[in-house]
GROMACS .gro file of N, CA and C in nm:
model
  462
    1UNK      N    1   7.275   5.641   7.833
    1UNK     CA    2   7.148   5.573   7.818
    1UNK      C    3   7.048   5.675   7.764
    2UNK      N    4   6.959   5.621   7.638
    2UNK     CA    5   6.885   5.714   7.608
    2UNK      C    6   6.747   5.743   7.668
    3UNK      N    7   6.682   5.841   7.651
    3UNK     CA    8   6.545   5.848   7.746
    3UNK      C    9   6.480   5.730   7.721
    4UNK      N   10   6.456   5.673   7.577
    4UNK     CA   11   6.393   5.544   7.580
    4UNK      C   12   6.439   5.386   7.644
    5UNK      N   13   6.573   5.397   7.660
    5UNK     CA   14   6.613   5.268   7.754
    5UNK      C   15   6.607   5.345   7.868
    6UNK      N   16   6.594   5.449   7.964
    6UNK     CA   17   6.587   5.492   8.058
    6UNK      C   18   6.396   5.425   8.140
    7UNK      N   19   6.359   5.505   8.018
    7UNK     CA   20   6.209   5.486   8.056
    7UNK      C   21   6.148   5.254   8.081
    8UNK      N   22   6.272   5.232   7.932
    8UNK     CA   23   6.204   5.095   7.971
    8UNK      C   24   6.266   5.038   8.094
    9UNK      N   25   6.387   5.061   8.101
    9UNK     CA   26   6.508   5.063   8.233
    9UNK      C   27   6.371   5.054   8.376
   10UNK      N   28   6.292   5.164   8.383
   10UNK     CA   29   6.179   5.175   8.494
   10UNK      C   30   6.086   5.062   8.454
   11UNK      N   31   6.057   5.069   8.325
   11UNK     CA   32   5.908   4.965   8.290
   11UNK      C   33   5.980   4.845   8.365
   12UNK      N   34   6.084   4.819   8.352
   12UNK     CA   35   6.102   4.679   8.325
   12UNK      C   36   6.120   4.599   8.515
   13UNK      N   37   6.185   4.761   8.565
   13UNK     CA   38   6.177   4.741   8.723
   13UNK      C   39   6.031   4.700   8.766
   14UNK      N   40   5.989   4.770   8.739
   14UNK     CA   41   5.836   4.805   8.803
   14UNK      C   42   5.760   4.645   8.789
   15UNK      N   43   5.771   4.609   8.650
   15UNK     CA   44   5.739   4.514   8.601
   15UNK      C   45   5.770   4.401   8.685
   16UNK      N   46   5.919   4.365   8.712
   16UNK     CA   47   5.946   4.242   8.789
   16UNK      C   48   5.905   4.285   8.939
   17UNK      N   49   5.917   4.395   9.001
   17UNK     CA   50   5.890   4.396   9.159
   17UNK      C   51   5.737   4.342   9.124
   18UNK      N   52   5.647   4.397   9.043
   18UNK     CA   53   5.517   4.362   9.046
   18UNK      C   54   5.494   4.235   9.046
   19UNK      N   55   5.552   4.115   8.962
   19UNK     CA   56   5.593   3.962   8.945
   19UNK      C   57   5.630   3.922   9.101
   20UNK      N   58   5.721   3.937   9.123
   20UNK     CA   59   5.800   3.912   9.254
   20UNK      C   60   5.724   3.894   9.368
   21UNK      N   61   5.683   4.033   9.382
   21UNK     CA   62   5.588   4.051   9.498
   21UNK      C   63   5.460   3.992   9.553
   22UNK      N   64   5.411   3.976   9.387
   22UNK     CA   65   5.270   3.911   9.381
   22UNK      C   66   5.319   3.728   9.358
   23UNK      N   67   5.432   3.682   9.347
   23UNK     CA   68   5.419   3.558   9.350
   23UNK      C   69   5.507   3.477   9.262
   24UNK      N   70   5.432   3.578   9.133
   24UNK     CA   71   5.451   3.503   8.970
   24UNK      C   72   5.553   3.498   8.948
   25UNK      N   73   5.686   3.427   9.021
   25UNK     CA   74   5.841   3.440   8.926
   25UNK      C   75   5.851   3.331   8.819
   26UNK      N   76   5.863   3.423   8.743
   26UNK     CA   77   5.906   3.362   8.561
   26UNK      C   78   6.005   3.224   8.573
   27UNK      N   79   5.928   3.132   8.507
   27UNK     CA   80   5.986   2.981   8.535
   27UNK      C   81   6.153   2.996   8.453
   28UNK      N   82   6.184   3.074   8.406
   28UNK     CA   83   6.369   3.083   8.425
   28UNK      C   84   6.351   3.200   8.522
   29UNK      N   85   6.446   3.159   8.587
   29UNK     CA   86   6.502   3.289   8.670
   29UNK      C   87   6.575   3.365   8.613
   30UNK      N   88   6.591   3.501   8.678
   30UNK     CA   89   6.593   3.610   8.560
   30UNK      C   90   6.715   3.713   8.663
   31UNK      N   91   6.741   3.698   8.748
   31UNK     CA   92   6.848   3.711   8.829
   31UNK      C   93   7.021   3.682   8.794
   32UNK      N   94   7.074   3.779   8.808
   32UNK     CA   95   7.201   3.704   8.813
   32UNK      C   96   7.274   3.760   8.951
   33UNK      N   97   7.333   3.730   9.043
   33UNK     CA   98   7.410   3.750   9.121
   33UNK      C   99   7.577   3.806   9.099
   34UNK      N  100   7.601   3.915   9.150
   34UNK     CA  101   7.732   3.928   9.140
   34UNK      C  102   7.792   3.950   9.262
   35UNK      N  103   7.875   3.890   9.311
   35UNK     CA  104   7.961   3.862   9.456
   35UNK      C  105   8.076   3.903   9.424
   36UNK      N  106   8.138   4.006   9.570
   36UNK     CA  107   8.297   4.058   9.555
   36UNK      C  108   8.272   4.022   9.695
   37UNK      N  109   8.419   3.923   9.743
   37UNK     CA  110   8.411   3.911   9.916
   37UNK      C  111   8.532   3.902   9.998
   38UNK      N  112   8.559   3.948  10.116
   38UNK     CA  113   8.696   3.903  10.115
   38UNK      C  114   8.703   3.727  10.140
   39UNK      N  115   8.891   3.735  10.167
   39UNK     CA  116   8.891   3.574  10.194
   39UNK      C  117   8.823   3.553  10.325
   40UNK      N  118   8.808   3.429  10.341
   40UNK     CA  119   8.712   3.346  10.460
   40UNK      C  120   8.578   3.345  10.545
   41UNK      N  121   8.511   3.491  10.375
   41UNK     CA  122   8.336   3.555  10.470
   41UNK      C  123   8.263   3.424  10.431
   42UNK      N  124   8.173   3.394  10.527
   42UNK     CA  125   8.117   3.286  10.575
   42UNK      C  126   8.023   3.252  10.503
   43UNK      N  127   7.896   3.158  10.465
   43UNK     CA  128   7.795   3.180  10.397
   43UNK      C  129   7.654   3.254  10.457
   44UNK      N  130   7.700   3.280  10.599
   44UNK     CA  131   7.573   3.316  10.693
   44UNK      C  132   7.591   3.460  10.650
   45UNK      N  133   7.703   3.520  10.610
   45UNK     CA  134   7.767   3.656  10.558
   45UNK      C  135   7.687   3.683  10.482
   46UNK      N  136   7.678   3.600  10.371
   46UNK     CA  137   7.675   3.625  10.277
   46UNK      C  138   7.504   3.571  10.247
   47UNK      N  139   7.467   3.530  10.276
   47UNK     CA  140   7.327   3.504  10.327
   47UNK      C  141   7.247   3.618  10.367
   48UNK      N  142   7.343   3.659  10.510
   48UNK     CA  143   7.274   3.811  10.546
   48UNK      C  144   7.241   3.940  10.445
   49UNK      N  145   7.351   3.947  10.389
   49UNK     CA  146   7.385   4.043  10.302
   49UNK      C  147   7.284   4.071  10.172
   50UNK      N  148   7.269   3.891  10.111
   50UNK     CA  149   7.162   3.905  10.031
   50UNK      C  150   7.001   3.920  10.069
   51UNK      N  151   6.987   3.867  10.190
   51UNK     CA  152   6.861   3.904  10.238
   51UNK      C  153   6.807   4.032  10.280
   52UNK      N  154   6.910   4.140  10.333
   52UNK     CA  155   6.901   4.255  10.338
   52UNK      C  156   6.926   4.341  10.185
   53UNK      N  157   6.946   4.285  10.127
   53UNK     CA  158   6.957   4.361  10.017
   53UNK      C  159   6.843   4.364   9.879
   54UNK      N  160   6.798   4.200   9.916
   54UNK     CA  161   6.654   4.149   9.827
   54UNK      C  162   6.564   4.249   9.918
   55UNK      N  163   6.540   4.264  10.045
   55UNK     CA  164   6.467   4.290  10.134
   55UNK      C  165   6.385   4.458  10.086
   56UNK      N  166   6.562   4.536  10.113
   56UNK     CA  167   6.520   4.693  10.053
   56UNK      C  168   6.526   4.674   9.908
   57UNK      N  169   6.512   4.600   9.876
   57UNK     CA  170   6.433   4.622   9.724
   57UNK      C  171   6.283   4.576   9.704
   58UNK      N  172   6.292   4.472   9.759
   58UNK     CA  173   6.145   4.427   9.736
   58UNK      C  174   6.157   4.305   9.639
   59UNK      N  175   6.237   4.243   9.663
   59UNK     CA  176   6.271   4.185   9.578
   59UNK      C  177   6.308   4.015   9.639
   60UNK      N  178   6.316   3.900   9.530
   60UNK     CA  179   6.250   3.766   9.589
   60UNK      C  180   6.413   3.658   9.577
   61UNK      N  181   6.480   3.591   9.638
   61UNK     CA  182   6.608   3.530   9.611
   61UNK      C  183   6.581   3.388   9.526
   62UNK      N  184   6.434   3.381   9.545
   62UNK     CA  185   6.343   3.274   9.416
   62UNK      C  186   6.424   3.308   9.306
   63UNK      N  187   6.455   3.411   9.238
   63UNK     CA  188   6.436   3.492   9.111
   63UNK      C  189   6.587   3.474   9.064
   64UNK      N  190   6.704   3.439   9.141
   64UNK     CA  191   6.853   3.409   9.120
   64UNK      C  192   6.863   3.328   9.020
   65UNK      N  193   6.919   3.311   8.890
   65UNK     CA  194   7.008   3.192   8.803
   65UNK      C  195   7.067   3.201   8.838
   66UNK      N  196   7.188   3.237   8.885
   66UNK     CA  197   7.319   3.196   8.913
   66UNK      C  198   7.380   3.291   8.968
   67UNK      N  199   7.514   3.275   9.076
   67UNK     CA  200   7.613   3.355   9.155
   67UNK      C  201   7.722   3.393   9.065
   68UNK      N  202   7.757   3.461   9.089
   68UNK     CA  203   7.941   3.531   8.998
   68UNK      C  204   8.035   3.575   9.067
   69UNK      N  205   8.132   3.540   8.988
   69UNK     CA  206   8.228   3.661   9.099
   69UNK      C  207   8.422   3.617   9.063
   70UNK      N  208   8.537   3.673   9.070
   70UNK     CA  209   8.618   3.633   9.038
   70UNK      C  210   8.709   3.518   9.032
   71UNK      N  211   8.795   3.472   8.921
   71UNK     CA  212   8.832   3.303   8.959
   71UNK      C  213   8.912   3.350   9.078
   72UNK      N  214   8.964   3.410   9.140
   72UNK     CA  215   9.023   3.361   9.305
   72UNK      C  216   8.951   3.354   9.377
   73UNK      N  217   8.793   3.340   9.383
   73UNK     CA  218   8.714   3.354   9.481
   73UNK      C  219   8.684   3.170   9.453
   74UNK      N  220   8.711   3.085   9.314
   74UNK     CA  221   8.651   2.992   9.288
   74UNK      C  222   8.661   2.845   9.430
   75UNK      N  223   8.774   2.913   9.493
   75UNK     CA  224   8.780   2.785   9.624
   75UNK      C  225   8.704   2.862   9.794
   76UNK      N  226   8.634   2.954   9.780
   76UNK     CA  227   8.566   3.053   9.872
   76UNK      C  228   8.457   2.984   9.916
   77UNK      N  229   8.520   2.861  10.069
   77UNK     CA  230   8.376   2.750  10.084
   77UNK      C  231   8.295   2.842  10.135
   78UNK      N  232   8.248   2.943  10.195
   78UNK     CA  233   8.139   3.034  10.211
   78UNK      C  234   8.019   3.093  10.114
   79UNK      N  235   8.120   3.124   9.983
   79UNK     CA  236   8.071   3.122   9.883
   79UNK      C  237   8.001   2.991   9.782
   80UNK      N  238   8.057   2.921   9.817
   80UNK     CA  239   8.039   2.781   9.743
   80UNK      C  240   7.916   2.710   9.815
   81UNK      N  241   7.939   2.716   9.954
   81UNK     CA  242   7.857   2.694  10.024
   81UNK      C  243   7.667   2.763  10.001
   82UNK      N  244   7.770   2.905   9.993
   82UNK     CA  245   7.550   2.945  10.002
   82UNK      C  246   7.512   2.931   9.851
   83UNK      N  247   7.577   2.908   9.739
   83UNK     CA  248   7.538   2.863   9.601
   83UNK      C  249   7.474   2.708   9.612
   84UNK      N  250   7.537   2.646   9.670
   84UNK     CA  251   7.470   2.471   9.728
   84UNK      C  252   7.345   2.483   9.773
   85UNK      N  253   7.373   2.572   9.866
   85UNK     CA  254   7.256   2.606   9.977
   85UNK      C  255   7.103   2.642   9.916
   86UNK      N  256   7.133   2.713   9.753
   86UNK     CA  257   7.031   2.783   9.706
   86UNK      C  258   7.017   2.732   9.571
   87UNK      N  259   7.096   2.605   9.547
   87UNK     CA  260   7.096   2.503   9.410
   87UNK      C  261   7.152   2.626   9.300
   88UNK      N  262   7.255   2.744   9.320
   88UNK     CA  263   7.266   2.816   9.195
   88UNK      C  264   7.404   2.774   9.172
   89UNK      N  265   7.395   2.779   9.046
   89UNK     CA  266   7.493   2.760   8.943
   89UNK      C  267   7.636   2.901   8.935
   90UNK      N  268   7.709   2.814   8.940
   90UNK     CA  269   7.847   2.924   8.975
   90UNK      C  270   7.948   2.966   8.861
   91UNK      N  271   7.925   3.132   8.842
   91UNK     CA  272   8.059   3.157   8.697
   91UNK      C  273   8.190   3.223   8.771
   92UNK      N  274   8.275   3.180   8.787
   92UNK     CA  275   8.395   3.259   8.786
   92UNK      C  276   8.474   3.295   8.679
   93UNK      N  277   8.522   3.422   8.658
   93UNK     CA  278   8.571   3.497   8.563
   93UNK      C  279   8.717   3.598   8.614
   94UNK      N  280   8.820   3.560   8.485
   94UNK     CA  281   8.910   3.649   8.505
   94UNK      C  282   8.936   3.787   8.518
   95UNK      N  283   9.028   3.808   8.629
   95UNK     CA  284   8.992   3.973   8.606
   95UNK      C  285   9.054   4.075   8.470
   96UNK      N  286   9.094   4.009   8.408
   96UNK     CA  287   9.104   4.071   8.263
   96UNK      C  288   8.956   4.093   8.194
   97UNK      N  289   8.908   3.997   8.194
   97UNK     CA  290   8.753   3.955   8.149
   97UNK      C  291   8.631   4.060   8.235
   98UNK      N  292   8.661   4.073   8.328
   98UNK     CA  293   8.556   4.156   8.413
   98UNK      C  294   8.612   4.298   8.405
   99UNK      N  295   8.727   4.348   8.350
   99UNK     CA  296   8.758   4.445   8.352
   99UNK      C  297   8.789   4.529   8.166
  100UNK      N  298   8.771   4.423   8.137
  100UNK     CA  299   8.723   4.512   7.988
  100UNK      C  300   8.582   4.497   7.947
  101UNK      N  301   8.466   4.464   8.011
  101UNK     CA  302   8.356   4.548   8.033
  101UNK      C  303   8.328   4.668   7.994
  102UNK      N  304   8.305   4.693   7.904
  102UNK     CA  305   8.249   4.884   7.889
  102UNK      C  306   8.142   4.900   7.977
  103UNK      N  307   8.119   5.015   8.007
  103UNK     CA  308   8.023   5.064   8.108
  103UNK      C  309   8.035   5.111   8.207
  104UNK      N  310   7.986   5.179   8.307
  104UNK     CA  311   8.053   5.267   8.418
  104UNK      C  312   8.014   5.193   8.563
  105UNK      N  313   8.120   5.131   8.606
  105UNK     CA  314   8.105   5.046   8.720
  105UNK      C  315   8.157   5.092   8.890
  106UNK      N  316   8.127   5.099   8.978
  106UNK     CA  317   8.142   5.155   9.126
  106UNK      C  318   8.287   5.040   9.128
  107UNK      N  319   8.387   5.194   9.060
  107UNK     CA  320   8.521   5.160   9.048
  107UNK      C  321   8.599   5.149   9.234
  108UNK      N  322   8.721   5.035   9.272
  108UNK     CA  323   8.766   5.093   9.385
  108UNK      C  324   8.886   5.071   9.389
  109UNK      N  325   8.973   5.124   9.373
  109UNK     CA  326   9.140   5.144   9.354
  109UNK      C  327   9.217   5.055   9.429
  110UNK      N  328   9.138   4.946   9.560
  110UNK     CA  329   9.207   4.895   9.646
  110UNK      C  330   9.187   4.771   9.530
  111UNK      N  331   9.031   4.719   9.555
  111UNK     CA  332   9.029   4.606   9.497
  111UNK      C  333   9.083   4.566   9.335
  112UNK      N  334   9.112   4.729   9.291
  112UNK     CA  335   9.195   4.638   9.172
  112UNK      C  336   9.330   4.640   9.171
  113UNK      N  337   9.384   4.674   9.231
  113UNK     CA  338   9.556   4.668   9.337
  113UNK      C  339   9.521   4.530   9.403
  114UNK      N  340   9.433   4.512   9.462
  114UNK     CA  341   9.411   4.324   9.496
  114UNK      C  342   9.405   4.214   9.434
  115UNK      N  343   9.304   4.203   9.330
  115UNK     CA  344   9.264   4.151   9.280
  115UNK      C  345   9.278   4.158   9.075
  116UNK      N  346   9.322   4.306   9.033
  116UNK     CA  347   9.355   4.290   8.905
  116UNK      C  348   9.213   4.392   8.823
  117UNK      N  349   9.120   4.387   8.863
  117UNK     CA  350   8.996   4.450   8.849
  117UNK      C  351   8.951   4.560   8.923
  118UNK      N  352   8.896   4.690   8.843
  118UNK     CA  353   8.804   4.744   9.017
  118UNK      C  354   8.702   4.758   9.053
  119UNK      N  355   8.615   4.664   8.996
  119UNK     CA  356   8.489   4.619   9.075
  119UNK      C  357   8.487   4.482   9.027
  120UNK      N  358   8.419   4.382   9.086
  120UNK     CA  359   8.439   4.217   9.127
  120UNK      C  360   8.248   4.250   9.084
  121UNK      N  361   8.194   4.302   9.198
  121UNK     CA  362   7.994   4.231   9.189
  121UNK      C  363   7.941   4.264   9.084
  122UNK      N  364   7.974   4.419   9.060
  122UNK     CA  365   7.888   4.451   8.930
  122UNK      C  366   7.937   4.378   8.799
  123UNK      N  367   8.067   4.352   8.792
  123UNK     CA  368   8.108   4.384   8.620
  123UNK      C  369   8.059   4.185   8.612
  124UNK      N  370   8.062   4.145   8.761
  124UNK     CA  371   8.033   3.985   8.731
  124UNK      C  372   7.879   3.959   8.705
  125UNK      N  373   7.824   4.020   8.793
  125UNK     CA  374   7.639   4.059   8.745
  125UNK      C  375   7.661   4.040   8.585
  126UNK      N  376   7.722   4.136   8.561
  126UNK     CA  377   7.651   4.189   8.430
  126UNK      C  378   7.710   4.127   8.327
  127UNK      N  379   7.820   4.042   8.365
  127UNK     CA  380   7.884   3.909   8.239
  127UNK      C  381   7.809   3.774   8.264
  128UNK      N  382   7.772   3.799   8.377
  128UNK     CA  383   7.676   3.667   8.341
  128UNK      C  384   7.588   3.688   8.293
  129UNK      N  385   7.469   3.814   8.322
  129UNK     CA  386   7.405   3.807   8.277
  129UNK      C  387   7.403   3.849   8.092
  130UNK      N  388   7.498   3.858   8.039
  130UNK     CA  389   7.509   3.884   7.920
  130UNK      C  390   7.468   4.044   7.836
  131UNK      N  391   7.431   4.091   7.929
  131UNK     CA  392   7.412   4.253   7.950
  131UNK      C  393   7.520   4.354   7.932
  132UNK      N  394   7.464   4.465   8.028
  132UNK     CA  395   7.543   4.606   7.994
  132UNK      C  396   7.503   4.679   8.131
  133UNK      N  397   7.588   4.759   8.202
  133UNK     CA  398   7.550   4.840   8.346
  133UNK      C  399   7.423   4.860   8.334
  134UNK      N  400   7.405   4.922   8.196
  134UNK     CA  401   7.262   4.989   8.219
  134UNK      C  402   7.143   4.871   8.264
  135UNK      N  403   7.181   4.740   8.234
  135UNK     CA  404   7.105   4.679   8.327
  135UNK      C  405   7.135   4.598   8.439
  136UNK      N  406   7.179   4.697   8.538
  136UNK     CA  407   7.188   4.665   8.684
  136UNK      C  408   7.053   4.714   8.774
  137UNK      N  409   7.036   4.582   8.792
  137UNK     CA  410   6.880   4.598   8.881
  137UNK      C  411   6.889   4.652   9.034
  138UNK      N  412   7.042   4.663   9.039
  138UNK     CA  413   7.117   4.661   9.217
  138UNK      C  414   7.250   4.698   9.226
  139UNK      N  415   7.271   4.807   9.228
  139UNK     CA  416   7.404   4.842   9.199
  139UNK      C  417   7.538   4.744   9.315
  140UNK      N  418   7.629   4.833   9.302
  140UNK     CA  419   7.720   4.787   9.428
  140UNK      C  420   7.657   4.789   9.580
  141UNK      N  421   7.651   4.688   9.670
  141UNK     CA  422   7.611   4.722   9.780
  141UNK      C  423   7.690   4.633   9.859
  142UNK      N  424   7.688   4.721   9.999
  142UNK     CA  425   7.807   4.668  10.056
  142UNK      C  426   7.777   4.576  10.186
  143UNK      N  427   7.787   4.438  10.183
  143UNK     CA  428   7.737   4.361  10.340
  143UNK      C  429   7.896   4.359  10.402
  144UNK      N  430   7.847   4.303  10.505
  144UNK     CA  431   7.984   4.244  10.598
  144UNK      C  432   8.064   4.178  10.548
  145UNK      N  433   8.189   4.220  10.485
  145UNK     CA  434   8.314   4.122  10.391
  145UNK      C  435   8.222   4.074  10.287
  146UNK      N  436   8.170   4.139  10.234
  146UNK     CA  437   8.139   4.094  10.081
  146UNK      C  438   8.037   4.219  10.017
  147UNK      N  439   8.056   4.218   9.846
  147UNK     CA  440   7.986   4.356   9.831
  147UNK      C  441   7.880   4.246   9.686
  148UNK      N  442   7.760   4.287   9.638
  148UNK     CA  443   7.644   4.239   9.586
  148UNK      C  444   7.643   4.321   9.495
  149UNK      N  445   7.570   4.275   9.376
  149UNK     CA  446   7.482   4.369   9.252
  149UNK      C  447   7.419   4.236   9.186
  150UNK      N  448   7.329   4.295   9.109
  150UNK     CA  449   7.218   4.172   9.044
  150UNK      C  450   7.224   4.290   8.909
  151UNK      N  451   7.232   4.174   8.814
  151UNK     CA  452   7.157   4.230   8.689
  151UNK      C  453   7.062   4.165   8.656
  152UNK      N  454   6.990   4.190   8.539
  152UNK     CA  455   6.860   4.109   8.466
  152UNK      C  456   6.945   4.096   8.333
  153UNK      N  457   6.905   3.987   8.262
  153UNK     CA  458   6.888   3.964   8.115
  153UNK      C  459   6.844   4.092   8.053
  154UNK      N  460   6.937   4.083   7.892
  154UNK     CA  461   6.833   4.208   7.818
  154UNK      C  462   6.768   4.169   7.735
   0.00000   0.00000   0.00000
């Protein structure tokens, strides 16, 4: 990343916590969700997880377009569940597809011996959102049986 996407990389943070905080979320939501979970985490899981994680950021679950995360997760009623719960729109993606991604992603040797991929939240963040790592607003983070990242649109 060069100093100038670095620097807007900050503008652009600063920018939405300032939106967020004060109220103003941009009539598209500008959020994308990326979900890695095991089988049968609950939606209260996964609920928790995002609320603690919007929380230390400063950040608003208003602001979500849509959840992500791998097609074996696509029958995951926990998952399915808190997408209902929050009216967002759901992408599942192959792990061929999430794993030729360029970009440097919080790789983990189990989950792609599991699953085919080795990261599930980020590389799904950032295919939905049509992006690149460098815009991960939230890297990997880890709740109870399930791990989070958000990107933004570029």
């Amino acid at each position: 990343m060069s100093v100038a996407d670095g620097g807007r990389l900050i503008f652009m943070r600063t920018l939405l916590r300032l939106k967020i905080l004060g109220g103003a979320i941009p009539p598209n939501k500008i959020f994308h969700l990326g979900i890695g979970l095991k089988r049968g985490i609950g939606a209260e899981a996964i609920e928790d997880a995002v609320d603690r994680a919007f929380m230390a950021q400063g950040l608003s679950r208003r602001a979500i377009r849509d959840v992500s995360s791998i097609e074996q997760k696509q029958d995951e009623a926990g998952l399915l569940s808190f997408a209902r719960a929050h009216d967002l729109h759901t992408n599942f993606y192959r792990a061929e597809t999430l794993q030729s991604l360029p970009g440097t992603f919080a790789a983990s040797a189990f989950v792609k011996k599991t699953v085919g991929t080795d990261n599930v939240c980020e590389r799904a963040a950032v295919l939905s959102a049509q992006s690149s790592a460098d815009w991960l607003l939230l890297r990997k983070t880890v709740g109870e049986g399930c791990t989070l990242a958000l990107a933004c649109c570029t």
